[in-house]
Short mmCIF file of C-alpha atoms in Angstrom, two decimals:
data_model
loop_
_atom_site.label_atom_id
_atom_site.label_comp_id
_atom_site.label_asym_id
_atom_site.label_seq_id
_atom_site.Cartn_x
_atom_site.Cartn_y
_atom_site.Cartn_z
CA UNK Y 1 0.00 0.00 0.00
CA UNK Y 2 1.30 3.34 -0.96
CA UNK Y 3 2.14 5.52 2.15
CA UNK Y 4 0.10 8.31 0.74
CA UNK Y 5 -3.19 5.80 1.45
CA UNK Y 6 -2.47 4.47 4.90
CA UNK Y 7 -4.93 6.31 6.96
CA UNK Y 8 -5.51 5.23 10.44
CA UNK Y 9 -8.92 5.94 12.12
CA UNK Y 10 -9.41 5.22 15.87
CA UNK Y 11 -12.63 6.01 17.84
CA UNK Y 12 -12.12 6.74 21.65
CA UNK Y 13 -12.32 6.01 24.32
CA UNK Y 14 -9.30 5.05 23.72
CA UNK Y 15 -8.11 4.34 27.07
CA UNK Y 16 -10.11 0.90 28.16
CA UNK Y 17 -9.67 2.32 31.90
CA UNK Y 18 -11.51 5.38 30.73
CA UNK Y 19 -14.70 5.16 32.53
CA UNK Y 20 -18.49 4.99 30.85
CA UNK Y 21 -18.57 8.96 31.00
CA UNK Y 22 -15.67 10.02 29.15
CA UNK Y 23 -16.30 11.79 26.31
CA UNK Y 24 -15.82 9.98 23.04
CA UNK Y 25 -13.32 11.55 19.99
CA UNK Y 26 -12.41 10.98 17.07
CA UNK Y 27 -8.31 10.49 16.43
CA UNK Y 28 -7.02 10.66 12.84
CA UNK Y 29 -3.23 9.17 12.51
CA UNK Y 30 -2.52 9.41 8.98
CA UNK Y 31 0.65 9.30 7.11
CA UNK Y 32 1.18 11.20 4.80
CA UNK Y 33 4.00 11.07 2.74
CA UNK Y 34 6.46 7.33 2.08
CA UNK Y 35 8.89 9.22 4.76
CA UNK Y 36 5.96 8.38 7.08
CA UNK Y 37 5.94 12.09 8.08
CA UNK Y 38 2.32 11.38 10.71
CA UNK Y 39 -0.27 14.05 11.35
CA UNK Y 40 -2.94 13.44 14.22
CA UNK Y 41 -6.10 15.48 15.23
CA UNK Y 42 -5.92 14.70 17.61
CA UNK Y 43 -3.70 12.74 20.22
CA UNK Y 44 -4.30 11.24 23.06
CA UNK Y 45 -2.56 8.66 25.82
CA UNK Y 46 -3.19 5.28 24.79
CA UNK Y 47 -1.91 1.97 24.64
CA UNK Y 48 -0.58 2.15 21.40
CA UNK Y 49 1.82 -0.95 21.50
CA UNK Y 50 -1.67 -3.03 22.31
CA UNK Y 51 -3.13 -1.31 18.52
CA UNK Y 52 -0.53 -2.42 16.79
CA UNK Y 53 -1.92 -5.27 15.32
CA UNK Y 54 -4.58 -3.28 14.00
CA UNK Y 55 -2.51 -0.85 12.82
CA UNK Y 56 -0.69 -3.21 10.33
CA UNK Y 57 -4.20 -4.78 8.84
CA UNK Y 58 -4.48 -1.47 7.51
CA UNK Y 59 -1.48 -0.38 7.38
CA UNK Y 60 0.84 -3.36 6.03
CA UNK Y 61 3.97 -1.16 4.94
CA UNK Y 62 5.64 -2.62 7.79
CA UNK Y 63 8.86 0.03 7.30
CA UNK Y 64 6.25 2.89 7.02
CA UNK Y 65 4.10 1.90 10.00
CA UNK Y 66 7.27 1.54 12.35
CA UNK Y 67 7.86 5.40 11.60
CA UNK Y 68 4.35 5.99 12.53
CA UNK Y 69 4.22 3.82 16.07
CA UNK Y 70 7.44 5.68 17.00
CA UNK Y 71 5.67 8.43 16.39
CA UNK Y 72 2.78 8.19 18.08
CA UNK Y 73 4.41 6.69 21.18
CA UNK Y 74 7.06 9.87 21.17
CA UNK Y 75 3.45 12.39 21.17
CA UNK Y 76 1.88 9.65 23.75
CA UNK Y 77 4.15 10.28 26.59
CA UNK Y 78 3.60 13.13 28.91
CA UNK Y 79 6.91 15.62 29.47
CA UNK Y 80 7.86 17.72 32.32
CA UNK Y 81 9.69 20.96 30.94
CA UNK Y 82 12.77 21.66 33.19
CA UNK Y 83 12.21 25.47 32.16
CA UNK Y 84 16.30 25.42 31.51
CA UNK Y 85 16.40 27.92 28.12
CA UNK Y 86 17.79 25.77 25.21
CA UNK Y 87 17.27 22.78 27.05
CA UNK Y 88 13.47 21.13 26.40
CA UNK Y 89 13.69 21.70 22.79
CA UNK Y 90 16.16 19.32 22.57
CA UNK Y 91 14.62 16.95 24.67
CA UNK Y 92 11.03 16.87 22.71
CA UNK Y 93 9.59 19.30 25.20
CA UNK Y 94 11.04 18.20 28.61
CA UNK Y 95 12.14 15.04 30.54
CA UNK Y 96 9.07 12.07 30.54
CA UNK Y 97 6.90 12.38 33.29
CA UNK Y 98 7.34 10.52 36.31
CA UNK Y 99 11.58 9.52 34.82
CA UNK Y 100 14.56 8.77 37.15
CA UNK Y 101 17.20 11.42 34.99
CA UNK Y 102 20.92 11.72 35.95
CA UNK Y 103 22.78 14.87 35.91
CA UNK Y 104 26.68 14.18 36.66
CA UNK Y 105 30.15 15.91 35.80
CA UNK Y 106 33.09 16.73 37.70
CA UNK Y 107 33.23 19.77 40.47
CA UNK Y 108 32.19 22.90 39.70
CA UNK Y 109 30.31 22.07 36.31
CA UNK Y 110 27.16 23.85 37.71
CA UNK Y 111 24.97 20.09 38.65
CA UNK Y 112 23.69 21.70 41.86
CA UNK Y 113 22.63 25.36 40.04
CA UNK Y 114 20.74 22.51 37.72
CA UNK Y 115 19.08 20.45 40.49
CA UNK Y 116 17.47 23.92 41.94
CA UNK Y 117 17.03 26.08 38.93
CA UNK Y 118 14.93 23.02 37.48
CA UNK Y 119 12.92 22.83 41.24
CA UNK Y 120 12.55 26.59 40.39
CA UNK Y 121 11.08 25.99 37.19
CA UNK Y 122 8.57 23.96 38.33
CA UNK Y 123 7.47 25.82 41.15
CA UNK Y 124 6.57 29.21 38.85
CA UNK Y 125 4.10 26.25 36.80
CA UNK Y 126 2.45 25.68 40.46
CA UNK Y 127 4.20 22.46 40.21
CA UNK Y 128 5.27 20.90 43.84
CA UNK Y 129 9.49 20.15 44.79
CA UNK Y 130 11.73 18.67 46.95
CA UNK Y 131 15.33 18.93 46.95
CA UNK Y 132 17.41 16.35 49.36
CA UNK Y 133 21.09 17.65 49.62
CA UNK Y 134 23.80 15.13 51.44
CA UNK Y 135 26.54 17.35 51.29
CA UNK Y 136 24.85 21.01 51.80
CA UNK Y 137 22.85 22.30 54.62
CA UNK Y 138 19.19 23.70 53.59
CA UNK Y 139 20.51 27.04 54.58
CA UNK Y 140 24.01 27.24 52.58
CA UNK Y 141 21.52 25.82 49.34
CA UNK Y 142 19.41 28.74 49.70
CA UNK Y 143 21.79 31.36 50.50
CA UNK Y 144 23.60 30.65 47.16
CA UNK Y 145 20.36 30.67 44.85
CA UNK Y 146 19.40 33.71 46.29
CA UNK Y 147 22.06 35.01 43.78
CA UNK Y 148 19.82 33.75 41.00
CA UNK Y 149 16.46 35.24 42.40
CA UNK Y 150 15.16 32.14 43.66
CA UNK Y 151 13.35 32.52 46.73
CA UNK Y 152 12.71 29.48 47.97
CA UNK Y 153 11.89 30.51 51.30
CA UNK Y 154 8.81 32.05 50.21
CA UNK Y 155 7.32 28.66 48.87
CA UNK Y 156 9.00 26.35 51.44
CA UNK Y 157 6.21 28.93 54.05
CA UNK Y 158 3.65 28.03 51.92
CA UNK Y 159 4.20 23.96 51.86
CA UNK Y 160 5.02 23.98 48.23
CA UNK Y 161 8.59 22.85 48.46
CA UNK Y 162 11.07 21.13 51.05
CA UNK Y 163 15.16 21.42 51.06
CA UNK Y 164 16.49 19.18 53.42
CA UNK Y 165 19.82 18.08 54.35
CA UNK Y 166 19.85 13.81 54.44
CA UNK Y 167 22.73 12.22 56.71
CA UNK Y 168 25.10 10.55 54.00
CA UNK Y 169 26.02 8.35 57.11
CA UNK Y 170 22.27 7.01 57.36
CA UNK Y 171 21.52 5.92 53.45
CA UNK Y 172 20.05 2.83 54.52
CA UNK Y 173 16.72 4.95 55.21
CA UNK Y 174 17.20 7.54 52.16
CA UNK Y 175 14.42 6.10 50.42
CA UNK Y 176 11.88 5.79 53.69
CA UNK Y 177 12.58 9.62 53.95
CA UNK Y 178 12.60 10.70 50.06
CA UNK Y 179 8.77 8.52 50.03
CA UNK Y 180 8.08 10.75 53.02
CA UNK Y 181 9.10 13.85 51.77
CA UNK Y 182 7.57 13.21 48.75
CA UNK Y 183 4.21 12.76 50.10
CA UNK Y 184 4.73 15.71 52.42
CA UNK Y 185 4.30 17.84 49.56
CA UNK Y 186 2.61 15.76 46.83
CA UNK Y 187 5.67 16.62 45.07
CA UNK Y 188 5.94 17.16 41.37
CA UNK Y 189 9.79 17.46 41.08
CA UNK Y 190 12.73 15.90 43.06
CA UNK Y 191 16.26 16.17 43.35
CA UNK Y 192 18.55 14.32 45.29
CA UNK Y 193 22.25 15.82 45.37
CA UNK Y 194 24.62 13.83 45.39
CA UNK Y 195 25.12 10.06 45.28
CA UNK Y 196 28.35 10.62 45.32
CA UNK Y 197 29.09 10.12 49.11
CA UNK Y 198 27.02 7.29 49.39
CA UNK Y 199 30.33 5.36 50.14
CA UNK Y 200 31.01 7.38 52.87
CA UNK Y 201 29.30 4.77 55.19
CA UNK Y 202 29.78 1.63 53.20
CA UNK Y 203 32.97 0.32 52.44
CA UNK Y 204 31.58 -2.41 50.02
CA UNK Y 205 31.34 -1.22 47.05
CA UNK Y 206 28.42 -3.90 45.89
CA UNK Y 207 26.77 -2.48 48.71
CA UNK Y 208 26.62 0.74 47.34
CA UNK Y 209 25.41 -0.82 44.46
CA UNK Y 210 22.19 -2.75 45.94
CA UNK Y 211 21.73 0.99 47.70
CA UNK Y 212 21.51 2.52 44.39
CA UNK Y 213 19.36 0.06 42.69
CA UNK Y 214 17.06 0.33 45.51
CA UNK Y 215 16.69 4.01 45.52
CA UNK Y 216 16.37 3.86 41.66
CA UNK Y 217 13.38 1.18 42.07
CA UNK Y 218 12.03 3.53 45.17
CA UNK Y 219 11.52 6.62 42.62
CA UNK Y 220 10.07 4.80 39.71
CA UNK Y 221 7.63 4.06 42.15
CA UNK Y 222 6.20 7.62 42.08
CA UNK Y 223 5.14 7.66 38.93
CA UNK Y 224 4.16 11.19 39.16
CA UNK Y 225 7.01 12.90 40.56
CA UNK Y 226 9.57 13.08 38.02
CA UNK Y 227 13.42 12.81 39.80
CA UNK Y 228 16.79 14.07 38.87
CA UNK Y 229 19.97 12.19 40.76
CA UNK Y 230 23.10 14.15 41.13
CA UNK Y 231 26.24 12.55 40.67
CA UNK Y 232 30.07 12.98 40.61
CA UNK Y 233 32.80 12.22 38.27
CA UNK Y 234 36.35 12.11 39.58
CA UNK Y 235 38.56 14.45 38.03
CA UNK Y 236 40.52 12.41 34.90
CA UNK Y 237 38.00 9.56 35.25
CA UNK Y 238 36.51 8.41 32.30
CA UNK Y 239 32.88 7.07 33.98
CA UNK Y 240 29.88 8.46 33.91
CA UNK Y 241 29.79 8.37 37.48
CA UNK Y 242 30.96 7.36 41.20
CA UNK Y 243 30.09 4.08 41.22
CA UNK Y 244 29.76 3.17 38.16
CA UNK Y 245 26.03 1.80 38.11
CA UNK Y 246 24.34 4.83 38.39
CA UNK Y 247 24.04 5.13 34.66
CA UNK Y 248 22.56 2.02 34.51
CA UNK Y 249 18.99 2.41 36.82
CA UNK Y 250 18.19 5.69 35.21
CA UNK Y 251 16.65 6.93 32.22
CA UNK Y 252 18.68 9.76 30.93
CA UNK Y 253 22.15 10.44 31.48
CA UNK Y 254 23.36 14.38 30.75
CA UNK Y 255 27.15 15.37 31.02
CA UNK Y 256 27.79 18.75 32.67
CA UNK Y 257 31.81 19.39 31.14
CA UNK Y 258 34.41 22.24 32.39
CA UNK Y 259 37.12 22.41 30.17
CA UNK Y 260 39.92 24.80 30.28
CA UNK Y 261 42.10 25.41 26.66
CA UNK Y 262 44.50 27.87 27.91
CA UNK Y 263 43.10 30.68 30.03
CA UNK Y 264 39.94 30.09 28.40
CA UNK Y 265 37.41 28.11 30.10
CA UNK Y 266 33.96 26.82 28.76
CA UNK Y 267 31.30 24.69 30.14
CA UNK Y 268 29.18 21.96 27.60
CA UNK Y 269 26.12 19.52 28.11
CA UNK Y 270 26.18 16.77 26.73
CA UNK Y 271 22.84 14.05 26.44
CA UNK Y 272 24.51 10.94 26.98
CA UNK Y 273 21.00 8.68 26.54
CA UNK Y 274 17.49 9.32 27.31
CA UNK Y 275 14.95 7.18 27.02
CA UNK Y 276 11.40 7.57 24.96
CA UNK Y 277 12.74 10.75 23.54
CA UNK Y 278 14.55 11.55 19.96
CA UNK Y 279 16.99 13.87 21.89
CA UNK Y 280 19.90 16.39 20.54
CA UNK Y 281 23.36 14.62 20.02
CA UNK Y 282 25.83 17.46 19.66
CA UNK Y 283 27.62 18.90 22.57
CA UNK Y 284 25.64 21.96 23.62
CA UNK Y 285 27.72 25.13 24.94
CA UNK Y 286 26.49 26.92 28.35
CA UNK Y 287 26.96 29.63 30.57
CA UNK Y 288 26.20 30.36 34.21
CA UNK Y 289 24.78 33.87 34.66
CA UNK Y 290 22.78 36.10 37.41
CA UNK Y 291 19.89 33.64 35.68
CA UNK Y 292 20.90 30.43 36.13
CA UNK Y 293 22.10 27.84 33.68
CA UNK Y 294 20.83 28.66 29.73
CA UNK Y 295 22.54 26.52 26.42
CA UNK Y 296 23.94 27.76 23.46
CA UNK Y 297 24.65 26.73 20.10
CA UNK Y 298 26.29 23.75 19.74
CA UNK Y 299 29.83 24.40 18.43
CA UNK Y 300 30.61 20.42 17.46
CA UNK Y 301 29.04 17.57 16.41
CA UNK Y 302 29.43 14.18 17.52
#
């Protein structure tokens, strides 16, 4: 079948947990070119993976019809904008709802400035935060954002965010307290900074490990409270991060670099994986201002 003839017309509800009230539409997927270029009027979260066989009775241009699942299952799943300029466009909009996203680079690269300028972000979208530090006290954190104009003070008063300082020494009950602080303030956006010293108080490193998997299972638990993990890279080391397994429970990595040619000095992002999302693969300059953290143009590509 030509591309130009594969139209795909589904009735809703689509949802089968949609109860007997919802409102019934009318979605349109239809391709529209043989690049399998998709159009929809509209789109809604479905099961789309479960339509698939459906999809190719009408559809049997299996190449074609790949394109358009992809598609549809990019525009199915719900993003959280991290409000960081030149960021989300790069990232189809923001990081997937409800994701366990790792931010890590050596010291100084500007991963803690990320952490709270993206629990910023969400709290001038009414969006709930909490932001678990295990090297900073509460106090030092907001002291040094105030530099940026984020007040946090003013919506910690008014329950919509928490900074708290976590005992590295007492891991063992990070996740008991994250669940708690979570539910304290229904929170929409988390940040726990850093990972790094989790071997302060464990001396095995498969330990740290199993600590680590178990905080990354904890998270993807709240399925509506998307997380972002700081972690560390040792100067010269060619990881991703401390330990080494970090990279492995979540579902985007992104590379904070602060290189020095010279006297000159220049910071990068990098977006090492993310999942769900057709993301940006150059190395993206940025710059630290009285703002916060924006990205620039990206000066190489990998």
């Amino acid at each position: 079948m030509h591309a130009s003839a594969c139209r795909i017309w589904l009735q809703g509800p689509l949802n089968p947990s949609s109860s007997a009230g919802t409102s019934r539409e009318s979605h349109l997927y239809q391709a529209s070119s043989p690049s399998g270029t998709l159009s929809h009027h509209p789109t809604s979260h479905t099961n789309i993976m479960g339509l698939f066989p459906l999809f190719l009775s009408i559809c049997p241009d299996r190449s074609m019809l790949f394109k358009m699942v992809r598609q549809l299952l990019y525009m199915s799943v719900k993003r959280i904008k991290t409000g960081i300029p030149g960021l989300d466009g790069l990232i189809e909009g923001g990081l997937v709802q409800g994701s366990v996203n790792m931010i890590t680079g050596s010291a100084g690269t500007g991963k803690t400035i990320f952490g709270a300028q993206f629990i910023w972000n969400g709290l001038q979208k009414g969006e709930t935060g909490v932001y678990i530090s295990l090297e900073e006290s509460p106090e030092d954190i907001k002291e040094d954002m105030k530099i940026f104009g984020w007040d946090f003070e003013k919506y910690e008063k008014k329950g919509l965010c928490k900074i708290i300082y976590h005992d590295p020494a007492q891991v063992n009950n990070l996740s008991t307290v994250m669940t708690e602080e979570i539910s304290n303030v229904d929170a929409n956006r988390l940040v726990i900074d850093s990972t790094s010293v989790f071997g302060l108080n464990i001396e095995n490193p498969s330990q740290i490990r199993r600590r680590l998997f178990g905080l990354a299972s904890a998270l993807k638990k709240h399925t509506d409270t998307t997380a972002i993990i700081i972690t560390e890279i040792p100067e010269d080391s060619k990881a991703l991060s401390r330990w080494g397994v970090e990279e492995f429970v979540v579902d985007s990595v992104l590379i904070l670099n602060y290189l020095g040619i010279g006297e000159e000095y220049s910071r990068s992002l990098m977006i090492r994986k993310m999942r769900r999302t057709d993301h940006g693969k150059d190395i993206y300059p940025f710059e630290i201002s009285n703002k916060g953290i924006s990205l620039g143009t990206p000066k190489m590509n990998l």
